[in-house]
Coordinates of C-alpha atoms in Angstrom, one line a residue:
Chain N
X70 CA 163.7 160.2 49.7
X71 CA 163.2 160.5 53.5
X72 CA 164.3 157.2 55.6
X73 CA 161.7 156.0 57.7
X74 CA 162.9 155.8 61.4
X75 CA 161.6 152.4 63.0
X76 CA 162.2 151.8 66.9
X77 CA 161.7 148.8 68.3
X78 CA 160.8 148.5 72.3
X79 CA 161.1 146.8 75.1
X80 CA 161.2 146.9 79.0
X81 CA 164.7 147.5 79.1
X82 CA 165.3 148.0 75.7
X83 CA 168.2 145.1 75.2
X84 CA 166.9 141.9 74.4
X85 CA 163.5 141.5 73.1
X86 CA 163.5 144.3 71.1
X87 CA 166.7 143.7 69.3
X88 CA 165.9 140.4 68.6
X89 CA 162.3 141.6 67.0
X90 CA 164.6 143.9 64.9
X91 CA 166.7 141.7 63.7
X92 CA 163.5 139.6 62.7
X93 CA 162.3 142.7 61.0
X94 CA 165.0 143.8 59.2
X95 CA 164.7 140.5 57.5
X96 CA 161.4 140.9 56.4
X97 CA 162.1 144.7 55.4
X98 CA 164.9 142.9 53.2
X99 CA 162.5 140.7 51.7
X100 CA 159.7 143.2 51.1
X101 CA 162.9 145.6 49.1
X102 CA 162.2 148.3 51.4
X103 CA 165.7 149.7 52.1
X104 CA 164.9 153.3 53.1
X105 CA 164.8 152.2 57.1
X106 CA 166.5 153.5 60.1
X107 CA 166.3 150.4 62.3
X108 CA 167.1 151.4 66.2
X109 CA 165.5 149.2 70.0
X110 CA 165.4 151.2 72.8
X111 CA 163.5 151.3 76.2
X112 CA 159.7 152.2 76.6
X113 CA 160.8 155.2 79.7
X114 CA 162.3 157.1 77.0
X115 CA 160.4 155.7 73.5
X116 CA 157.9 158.2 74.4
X117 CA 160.2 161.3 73.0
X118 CA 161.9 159.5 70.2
X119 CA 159.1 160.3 68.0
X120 CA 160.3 157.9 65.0
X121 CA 157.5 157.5 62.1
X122 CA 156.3 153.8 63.6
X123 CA 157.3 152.1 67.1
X124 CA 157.1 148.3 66.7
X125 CA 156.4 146.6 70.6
X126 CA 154.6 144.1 72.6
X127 CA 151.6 143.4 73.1
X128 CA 151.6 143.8 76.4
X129 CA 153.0 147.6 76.3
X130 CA 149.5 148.3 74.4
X131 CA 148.0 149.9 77.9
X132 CA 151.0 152.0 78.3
X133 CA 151.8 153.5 75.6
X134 CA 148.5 154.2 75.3
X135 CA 148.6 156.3 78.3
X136 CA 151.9 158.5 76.5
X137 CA 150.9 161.5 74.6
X138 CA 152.6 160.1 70.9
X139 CA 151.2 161.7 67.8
X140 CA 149.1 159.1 66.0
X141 CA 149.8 161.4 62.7
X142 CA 153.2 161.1 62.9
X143 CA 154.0 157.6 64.8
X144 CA 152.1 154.5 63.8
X145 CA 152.2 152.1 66.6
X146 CA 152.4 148.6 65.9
X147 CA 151.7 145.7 68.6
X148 CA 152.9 142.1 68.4
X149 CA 152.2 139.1 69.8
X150 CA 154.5 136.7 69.0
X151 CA 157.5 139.8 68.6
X152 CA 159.8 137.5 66.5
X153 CA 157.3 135.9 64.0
X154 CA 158.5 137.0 61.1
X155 CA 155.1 136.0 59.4
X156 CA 153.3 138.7 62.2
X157 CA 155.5 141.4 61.4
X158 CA 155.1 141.1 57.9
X159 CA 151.0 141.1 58.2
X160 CA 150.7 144.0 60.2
X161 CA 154.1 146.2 59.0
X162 CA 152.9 145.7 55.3
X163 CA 149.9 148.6 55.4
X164 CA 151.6 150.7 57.6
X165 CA 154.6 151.0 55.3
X166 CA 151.5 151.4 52.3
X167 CA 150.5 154.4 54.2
X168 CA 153.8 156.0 54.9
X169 CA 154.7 155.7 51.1
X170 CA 158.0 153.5 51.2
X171 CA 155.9 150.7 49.9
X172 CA 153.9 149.9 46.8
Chain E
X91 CA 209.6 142.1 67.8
X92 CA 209.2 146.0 69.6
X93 CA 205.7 146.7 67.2
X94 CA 204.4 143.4 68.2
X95 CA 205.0 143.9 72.0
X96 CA 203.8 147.4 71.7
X97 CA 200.1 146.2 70.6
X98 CA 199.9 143.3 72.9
X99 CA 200.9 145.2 76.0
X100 CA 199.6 148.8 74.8
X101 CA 196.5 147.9 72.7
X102 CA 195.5 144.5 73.5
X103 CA 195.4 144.9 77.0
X104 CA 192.3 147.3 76.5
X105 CA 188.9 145.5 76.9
X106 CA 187.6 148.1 74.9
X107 CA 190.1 148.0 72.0
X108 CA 189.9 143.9 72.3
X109 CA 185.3 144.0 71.7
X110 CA 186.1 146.7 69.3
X111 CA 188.1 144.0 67.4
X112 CA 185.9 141.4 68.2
X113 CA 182.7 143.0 66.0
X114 CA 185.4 144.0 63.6
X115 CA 186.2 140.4 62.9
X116 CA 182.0 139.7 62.3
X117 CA 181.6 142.3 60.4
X118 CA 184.7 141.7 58.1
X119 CA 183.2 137.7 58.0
X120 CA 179.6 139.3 57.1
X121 CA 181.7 141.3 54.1
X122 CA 180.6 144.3 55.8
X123 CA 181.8 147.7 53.4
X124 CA 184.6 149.9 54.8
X125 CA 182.6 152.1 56.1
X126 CA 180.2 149.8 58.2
X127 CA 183.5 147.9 58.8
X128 CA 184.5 151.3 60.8
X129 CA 181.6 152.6 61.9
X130 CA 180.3 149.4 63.8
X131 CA 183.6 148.6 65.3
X132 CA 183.8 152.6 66.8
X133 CA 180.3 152.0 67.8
X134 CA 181.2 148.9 69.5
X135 CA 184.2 150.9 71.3
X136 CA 182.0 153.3 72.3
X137 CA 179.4 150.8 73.8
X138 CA 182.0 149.6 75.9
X139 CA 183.6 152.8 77.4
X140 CA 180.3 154.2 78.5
X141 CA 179.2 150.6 80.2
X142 CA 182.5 151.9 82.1
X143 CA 181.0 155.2 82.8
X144 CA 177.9 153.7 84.3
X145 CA 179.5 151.3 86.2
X146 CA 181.6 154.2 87.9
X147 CA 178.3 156.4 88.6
X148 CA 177.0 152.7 90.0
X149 CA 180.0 152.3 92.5
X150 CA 179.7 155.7 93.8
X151 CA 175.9 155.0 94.5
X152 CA 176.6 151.9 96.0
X153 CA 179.7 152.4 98.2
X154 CA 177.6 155.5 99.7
X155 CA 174.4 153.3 100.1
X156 CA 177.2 150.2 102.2
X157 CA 178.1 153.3 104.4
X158 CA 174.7 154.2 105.8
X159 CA 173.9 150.6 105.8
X160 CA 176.8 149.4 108.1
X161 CA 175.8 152.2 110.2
X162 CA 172.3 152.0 110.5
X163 CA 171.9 148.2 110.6
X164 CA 175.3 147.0 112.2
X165 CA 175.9 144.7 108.8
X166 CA 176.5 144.7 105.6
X167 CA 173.8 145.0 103.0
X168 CA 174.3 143.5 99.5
X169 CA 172.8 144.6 96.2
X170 CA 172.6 141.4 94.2
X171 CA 173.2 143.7 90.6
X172 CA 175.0 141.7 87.9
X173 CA 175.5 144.7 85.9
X174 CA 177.4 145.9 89.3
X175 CA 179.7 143.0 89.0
X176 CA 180.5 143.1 85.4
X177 CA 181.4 147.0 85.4
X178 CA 183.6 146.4 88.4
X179 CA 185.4 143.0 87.1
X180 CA 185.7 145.2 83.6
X181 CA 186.9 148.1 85.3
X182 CA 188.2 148.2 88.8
X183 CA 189.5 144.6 88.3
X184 CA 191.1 145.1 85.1
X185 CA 189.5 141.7 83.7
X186 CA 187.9 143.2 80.8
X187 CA 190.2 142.2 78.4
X188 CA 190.1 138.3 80.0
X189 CA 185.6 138.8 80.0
X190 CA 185.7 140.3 76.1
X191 CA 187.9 137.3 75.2
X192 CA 185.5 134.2 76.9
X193 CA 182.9 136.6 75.6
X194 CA 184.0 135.4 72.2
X195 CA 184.9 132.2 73.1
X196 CA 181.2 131.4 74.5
X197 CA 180.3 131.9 70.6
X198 CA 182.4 130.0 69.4
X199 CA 181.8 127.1 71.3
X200 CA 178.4 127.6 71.1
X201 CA 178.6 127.1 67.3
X202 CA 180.5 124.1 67.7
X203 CA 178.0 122.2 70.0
X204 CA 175.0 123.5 68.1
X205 CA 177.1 121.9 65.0
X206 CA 177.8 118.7 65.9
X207 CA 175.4 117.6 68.0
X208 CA 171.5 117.5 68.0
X209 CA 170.7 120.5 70.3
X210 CA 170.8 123.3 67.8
X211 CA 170.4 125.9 70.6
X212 CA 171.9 129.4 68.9
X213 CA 172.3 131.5 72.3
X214 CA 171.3 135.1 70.9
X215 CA 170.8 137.2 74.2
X216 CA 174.0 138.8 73.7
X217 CA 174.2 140.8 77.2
X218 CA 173.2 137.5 79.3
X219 CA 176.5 136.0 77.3
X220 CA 178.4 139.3 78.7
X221 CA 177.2 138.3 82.5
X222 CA 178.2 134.6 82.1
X223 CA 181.8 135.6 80.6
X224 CA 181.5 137.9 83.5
X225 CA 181.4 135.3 86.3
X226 CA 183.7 132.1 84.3
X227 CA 186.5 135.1 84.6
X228 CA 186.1 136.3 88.0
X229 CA 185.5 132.6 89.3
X230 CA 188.5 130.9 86.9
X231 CA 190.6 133.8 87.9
X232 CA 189.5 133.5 91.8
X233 CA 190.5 129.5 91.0
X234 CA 193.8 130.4 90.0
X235 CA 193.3 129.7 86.2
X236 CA 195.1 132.5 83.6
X237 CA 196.0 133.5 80.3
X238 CA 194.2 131.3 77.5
X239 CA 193.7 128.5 79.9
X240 CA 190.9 130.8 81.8
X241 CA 189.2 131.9 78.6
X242 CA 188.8 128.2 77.1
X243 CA 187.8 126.6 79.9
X244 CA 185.2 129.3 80.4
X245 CA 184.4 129.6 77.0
X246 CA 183.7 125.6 77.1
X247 CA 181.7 125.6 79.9
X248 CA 179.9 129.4 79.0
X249 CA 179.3 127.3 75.5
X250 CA 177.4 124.2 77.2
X251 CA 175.3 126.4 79.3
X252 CA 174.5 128.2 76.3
X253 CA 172.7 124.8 74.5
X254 CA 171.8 123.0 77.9
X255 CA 169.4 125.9 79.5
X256 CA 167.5 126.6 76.2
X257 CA 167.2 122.7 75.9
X258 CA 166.4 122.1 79.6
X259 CA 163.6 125.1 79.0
X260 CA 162.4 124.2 75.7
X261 CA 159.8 121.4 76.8
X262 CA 158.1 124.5 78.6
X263 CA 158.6 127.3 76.1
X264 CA 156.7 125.0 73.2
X265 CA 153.8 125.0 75.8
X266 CA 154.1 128.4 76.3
X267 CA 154.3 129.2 72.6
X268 CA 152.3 126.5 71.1
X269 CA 155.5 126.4 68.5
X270 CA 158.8 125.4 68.5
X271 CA 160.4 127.7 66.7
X272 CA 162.2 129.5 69.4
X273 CA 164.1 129.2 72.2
X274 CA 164.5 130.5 75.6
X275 CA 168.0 132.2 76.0
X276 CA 168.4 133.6 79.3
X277 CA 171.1 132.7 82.2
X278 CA 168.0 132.3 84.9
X279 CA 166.9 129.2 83.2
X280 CA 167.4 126.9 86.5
X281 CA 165.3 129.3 88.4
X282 CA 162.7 128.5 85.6
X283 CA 162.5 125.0 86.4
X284 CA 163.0 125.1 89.7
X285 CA 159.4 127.2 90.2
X286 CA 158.0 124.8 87.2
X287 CA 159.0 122.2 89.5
X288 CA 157.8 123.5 93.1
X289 CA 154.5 124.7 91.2
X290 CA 153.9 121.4 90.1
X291 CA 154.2 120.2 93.6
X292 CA 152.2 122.4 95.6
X293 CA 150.0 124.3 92.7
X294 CA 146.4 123.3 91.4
X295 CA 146.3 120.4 89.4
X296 CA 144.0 118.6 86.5
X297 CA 140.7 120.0 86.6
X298 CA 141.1 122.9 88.9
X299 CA 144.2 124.2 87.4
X300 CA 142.9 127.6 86.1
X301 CA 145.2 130.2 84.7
X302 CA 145.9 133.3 86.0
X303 CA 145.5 135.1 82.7
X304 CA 141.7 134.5 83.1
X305 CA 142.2 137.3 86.3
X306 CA 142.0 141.0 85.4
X307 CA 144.6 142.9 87.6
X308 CA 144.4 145.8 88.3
X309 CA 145.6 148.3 85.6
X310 CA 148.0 150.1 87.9
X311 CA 150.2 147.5 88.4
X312 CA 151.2 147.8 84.4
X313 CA 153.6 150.3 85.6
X314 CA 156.3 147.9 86.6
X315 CA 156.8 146.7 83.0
X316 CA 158.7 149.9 82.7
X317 CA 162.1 148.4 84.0
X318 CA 163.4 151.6 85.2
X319 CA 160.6 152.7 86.8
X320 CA 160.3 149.9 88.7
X321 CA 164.0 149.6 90.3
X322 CA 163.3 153.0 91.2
X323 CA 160.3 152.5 93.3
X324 CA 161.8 150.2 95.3
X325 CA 166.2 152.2 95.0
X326 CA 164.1 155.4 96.1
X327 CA 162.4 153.7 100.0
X328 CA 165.6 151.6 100.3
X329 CA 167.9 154.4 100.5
X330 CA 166.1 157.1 102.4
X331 CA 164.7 154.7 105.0
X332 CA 168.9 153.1 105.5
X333 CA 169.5 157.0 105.6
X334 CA 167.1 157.4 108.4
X335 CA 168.2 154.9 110.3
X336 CA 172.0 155.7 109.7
X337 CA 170.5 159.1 111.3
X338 CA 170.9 162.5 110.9
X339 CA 174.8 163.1 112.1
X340 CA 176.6 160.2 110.4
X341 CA 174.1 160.7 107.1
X342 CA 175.1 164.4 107.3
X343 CA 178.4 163.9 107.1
X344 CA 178.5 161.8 103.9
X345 CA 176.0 164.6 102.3
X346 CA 177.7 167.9 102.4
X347 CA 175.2 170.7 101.8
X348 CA 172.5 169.0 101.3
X349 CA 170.2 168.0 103.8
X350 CA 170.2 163.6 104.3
X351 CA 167.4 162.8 103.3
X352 CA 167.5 164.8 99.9
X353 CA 170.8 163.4 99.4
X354 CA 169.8 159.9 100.1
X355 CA 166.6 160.5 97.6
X356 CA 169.0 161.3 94.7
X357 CA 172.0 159.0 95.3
X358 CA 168.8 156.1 94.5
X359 CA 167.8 157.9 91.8
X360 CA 171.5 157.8 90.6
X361 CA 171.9 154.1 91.4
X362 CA 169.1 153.6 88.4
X363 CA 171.3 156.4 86.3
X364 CA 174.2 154.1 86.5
X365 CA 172.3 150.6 85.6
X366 CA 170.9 153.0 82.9
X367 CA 173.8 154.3 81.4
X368 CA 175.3 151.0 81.6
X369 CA 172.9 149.0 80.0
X370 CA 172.9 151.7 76.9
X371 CA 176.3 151.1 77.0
X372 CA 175.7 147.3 76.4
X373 CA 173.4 148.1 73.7
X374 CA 175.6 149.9 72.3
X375 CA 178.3 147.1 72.7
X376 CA 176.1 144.5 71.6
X377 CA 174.7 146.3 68.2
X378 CA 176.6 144.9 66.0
X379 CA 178.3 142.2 67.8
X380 CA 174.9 139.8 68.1
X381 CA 173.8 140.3 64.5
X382 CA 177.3 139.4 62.8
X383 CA 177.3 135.9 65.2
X384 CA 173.7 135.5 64.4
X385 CA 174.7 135.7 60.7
X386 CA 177.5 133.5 61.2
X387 CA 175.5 130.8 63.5
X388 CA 173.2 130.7 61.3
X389 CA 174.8 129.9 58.0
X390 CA 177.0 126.9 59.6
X391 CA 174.5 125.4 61.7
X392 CA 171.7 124.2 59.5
X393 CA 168.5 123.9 61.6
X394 CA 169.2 126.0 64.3
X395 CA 166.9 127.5 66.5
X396 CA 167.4 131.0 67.8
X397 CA 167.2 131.0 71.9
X398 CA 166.0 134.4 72.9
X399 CA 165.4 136.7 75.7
X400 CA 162.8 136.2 78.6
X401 CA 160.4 139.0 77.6
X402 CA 159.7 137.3 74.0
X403 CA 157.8 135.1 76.4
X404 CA 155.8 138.1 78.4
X405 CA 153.3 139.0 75.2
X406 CA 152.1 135.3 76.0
X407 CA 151.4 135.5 79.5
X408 CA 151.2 138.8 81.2
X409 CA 149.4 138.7 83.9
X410 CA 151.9 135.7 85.2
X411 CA 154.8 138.2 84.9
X412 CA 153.4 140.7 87.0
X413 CA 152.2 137.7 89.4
X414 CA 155.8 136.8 88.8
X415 CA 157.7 139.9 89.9
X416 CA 155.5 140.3 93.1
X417 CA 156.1 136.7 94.2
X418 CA 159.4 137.1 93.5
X419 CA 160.2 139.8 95.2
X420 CA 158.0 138.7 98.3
X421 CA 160.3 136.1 98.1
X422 CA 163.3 137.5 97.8
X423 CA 162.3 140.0 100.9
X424 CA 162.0 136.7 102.7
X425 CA 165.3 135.5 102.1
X426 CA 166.7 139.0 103.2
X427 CA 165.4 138.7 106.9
X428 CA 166.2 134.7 106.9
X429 CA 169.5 134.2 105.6
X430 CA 171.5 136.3 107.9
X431 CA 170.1 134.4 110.6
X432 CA 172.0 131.3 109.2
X433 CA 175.3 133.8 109.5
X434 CA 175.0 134.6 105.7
X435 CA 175.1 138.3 104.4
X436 CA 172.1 140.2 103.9
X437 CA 170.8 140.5 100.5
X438 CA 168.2 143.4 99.1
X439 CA 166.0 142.4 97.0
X440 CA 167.1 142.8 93.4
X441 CA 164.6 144.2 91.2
X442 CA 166.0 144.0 87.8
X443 CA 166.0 140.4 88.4
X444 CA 163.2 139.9 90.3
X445 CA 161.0 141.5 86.8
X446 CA 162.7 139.3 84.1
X447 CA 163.5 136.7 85.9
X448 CA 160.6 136.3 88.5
X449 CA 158.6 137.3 85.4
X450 CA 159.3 134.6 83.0
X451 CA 159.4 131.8 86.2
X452 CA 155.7 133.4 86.5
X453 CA 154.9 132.1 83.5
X454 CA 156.6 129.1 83.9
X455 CA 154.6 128.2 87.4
X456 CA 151.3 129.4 85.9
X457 CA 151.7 126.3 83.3
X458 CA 152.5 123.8 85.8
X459 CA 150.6 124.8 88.8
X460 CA 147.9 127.4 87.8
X461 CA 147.2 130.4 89.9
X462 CA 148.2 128.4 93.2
X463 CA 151.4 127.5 91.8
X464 CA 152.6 130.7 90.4
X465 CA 152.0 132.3 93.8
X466 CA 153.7 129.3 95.8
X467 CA 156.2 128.8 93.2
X468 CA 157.4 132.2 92.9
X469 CA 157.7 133.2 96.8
X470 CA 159.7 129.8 96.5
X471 CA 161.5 131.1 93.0
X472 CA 162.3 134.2 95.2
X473 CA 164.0 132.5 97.8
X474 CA 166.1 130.5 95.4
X475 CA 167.1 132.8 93.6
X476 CA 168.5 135.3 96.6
X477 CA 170.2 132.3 98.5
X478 CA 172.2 131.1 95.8
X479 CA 174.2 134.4 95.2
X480 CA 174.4 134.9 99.5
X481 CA 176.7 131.8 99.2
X482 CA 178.6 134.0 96.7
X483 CA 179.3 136.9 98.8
X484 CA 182.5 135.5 100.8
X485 CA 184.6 135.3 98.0
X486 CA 183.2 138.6 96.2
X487 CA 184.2 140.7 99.0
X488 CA 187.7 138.9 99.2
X489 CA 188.1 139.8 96.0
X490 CA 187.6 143.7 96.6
X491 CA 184.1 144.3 94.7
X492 CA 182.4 146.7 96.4
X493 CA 178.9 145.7 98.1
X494 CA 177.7 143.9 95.6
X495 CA 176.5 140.1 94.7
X496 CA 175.4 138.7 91.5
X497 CA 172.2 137.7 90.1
X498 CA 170.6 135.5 87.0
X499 CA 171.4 132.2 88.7
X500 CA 172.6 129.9 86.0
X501 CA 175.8 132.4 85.7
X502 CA 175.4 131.9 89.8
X503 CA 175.7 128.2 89.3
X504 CA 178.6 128.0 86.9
X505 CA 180.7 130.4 90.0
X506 CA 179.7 127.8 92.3
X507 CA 181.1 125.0 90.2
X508 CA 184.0 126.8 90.0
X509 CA 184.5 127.8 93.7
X510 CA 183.5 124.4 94.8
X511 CA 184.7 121.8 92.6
X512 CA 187.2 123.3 90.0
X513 CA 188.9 125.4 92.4
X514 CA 189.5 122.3 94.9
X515 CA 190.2 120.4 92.3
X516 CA 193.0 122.5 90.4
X517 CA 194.5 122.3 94.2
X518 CA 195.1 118.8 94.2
X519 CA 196.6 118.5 91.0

């Protein structure tokens, strides 16, 4: 089966968005979805990465709105509190539904 | 005794062979498989060697941008970058070895404080644990301190800053956050408090404290959450207006072919290259490092509380960050113009800190003071924060780095402790 490419961004793409991977990867672990690329990067060039979801801030919402990224092929989800693991597990859960990898 | 010496004067002596080790050793603890074993520790290497790269591509940028300077203002103009400082002390210096080491150390101690005593601070922002390595090396070395005695002694005091700032900041962050389940992990943490402090002073208080995230500002402003973007808009004026003023003749003659201006216009653009490549470089680096100490903190410190970068903060409070970086900056542009009057070096404004740091002090002000003392608190922030590292710039030079001061002001702090009390000290005894 296909891995599912997640990318995780910030500003600068060192701190906050490794640390909301590392939150994520533990409730990927928990869920038994296994089939992940996990990768954080840096919104200049998350535009052209074109993983299946981009997981980011809630105040990169009026950017990334403004890039040209394929809604059909990257799900983009917004957090607010970018380390809750209790967040990320809410809104990740349907989107892995809809790609398939989950149950 | 001939293998031995080999690999501690052939191998050990590489930085990048020594942080290759150093995630080899977390991801052996983590009982990591051979292959991850391998992989993360290459990875790793490879972090490190092109954080080398960039830091080359940024002293090229910069010792051309000190030439047109010197020329076209009569002194010397500073970039306060402490990505700048940490390639060259890795590189040009040949302290890599000494910063990968303390680097280590800093965890460990770390561990041991959160372990045994009630501030269960984990420090988790692994690249502002690189800076603060960074600056206990150059400033132990610049002491006189060596060998293991430099990496303990900046380890120990790398390890309290680690638990103090995130406790210092967490009174504010579980306002911020309405939780306490994380911390603030991020070497600017005195600049936090200090704006807290001045927005208290002068901002609005009780009843007609209102925040600033009832304001809508205006949507092109969201631009300058793009890090990169933003040093360039303010690299890209800098250079070509020095250029101009450096004029046409001396520019020329540093430009080859290619007409000044032009020249001046890309050599700003690659400034941003190099702190780009070198920050990949660090995430690179950092990969697999953060997530085996995270793994390890975790498990032998029961409670603990992860402290976390600035911009975990910004989803809480945006329109304070951008309030933030302006007042910051406006600050900071102060500063430039005022402190060389006082016969200290001039210092350009510094826009990587001036977004996460004056950022995040935005937030911090907005709390305290409201609208009025975000705006006060942050032109205030932004002189703080640019006067500290001017005190710094002395010894920088004497030690041969190349036009360039550092920034995130706790790691500013612990160099003056050591210039100004450790280094005095060690001379008496």
């Amino acid at each position: 089966m296909r891995k599912l490419n997640i990318l995780f961004v910030c500003g600068a793409g060192l701190g906050s968005s490794f640390a909301c991977q590392m939150a994520a990867e533990d409730v990927l672990n928990r869920l038994g979805v296994c089939q992940c690329n996990l990768d954080h990067g840096d919104i200049s060039s998350a535009a052209s990465a074109k993983p299946d979801i981009i997981i980011t801030a809630q105040n990169f919402q009026s950017q990334f709105e403004k890039f040209s990224i394929d809604p059909s092929q990257t799900t983009i989800v917004y957090l607010k509190n970018i380390v809750s693991k209790q967040e990320i597990e809410e809104k990740i859960t349907p989107v892995l539904k809809e790609k398939g990898v989950l149950a | 005794m001939g293998v031995i010496n080999f690999i501690i004067q052939n191998i050990l002596t590489q930085a990048s062979v020594t942080i290759a080790l150093i995630a080899m050793l977390g991801l052996i603890l983590q009982k990591k498989s051979i292959g991850q074993v391998i992989s993360g520790s290459l990875k790793t290497m490879l972090g490190f060697m092109v954080l080398s790269a960039g830091s080359s591509i940024i002293v090229s940028s910069l010792t051309y941008f000190g030439e047109i300077f010197t020329k076209g203002f009569h002194m010397q103009g500073i970039v306060p970058s402490i990505e700048a400082i940490n390639g060259q002390a890795m590189n040009e210096l040949g302290l890599g070895r000494d910063i990968a080491l303390t680097f280590l150390a800093i965890f460990i101690f770390n561990i041991l404080i959160a372990r045994f005593t009630k501030w269960k601070y984990i420090f988790l922002t692994g690249q502002a644990i690189l800076w603060m390595a960074t600056m206990t090396t150059v400033f132990g070395y610049f002491a006189g301190l060596r060998g293991a005695i430099l990496i303990i002694v900046g380890g120990l005091i790398g390890g309290i800053f680690a638990v103090a700032m995130p406790a210092i900041a967490q009174p504010f962050v579980r306002k911020i956050t309405g939780m306490d389940e994380i911390a603030l992990g991020h070497f600017c943490t005195i600049g936090y408090v200090f704006e807290a402090g001045v927005s208290k002073l002068f901002g609005e208080k009780g009843e007609k404290k209102k925040s600033i995230e009832d304001l809508k500002l205006p949507t092109q402003l969201e631009f300058l959450q793009d890090t990169y973007l933003s040093v360039m808009v303010v690299m890209v004026p800098l250079y070509v207006i020095t250029a101009a003023f450096a004029g046409e003749e001396f520019a020329s003659s540093l430009s080859g072919n290619t007409n000044y201006l032009m020249y001046a216009f890309l050599q700003s653009i690659q400034f941003v290259v190099g702190v780009y490549v070198l920050l990949s470089g660090v995430r690179l680096l950092l990969g697999e490092i953060v997530p085996a100490f995270r793994g390890i903190a975790m498990r032998l410190v029961p409670n603990a509380k992860p402290a976390l970068d600035c911009p975990v903060l910004f989803p809480y409070s945006p329109n304070a960050v951008i309030i933030g970086f302006i007042t910051t900056t406006i600050g900071s542009i102060i500063a430039m113009f005022v402190l060389p009057v006082f016969g200290l070096a001039m210092i350009l404004p510094g826009m990587l800190t001036a977004f996460f740091a004056g950022g995040t002090a935005g937030i911090f002000g907005n709390l305290t003071g409201g609208r009025r003392g975000a705006i006060i608190g942050g032109i205030f922030h932004g002189f703080f924060i640019t006067l500290l590292p001017a005190l710094l710039v002395t010894i920088f030079n004497s030690m041969g780095f190349v036009n360039a001061t550092a920034t995130d002001i706790d790691t500013v702090t612990v160099a003056l402790l050591y210039a100004w009390i450790i280094g005095p000290l060690l001379k008496v005894f």
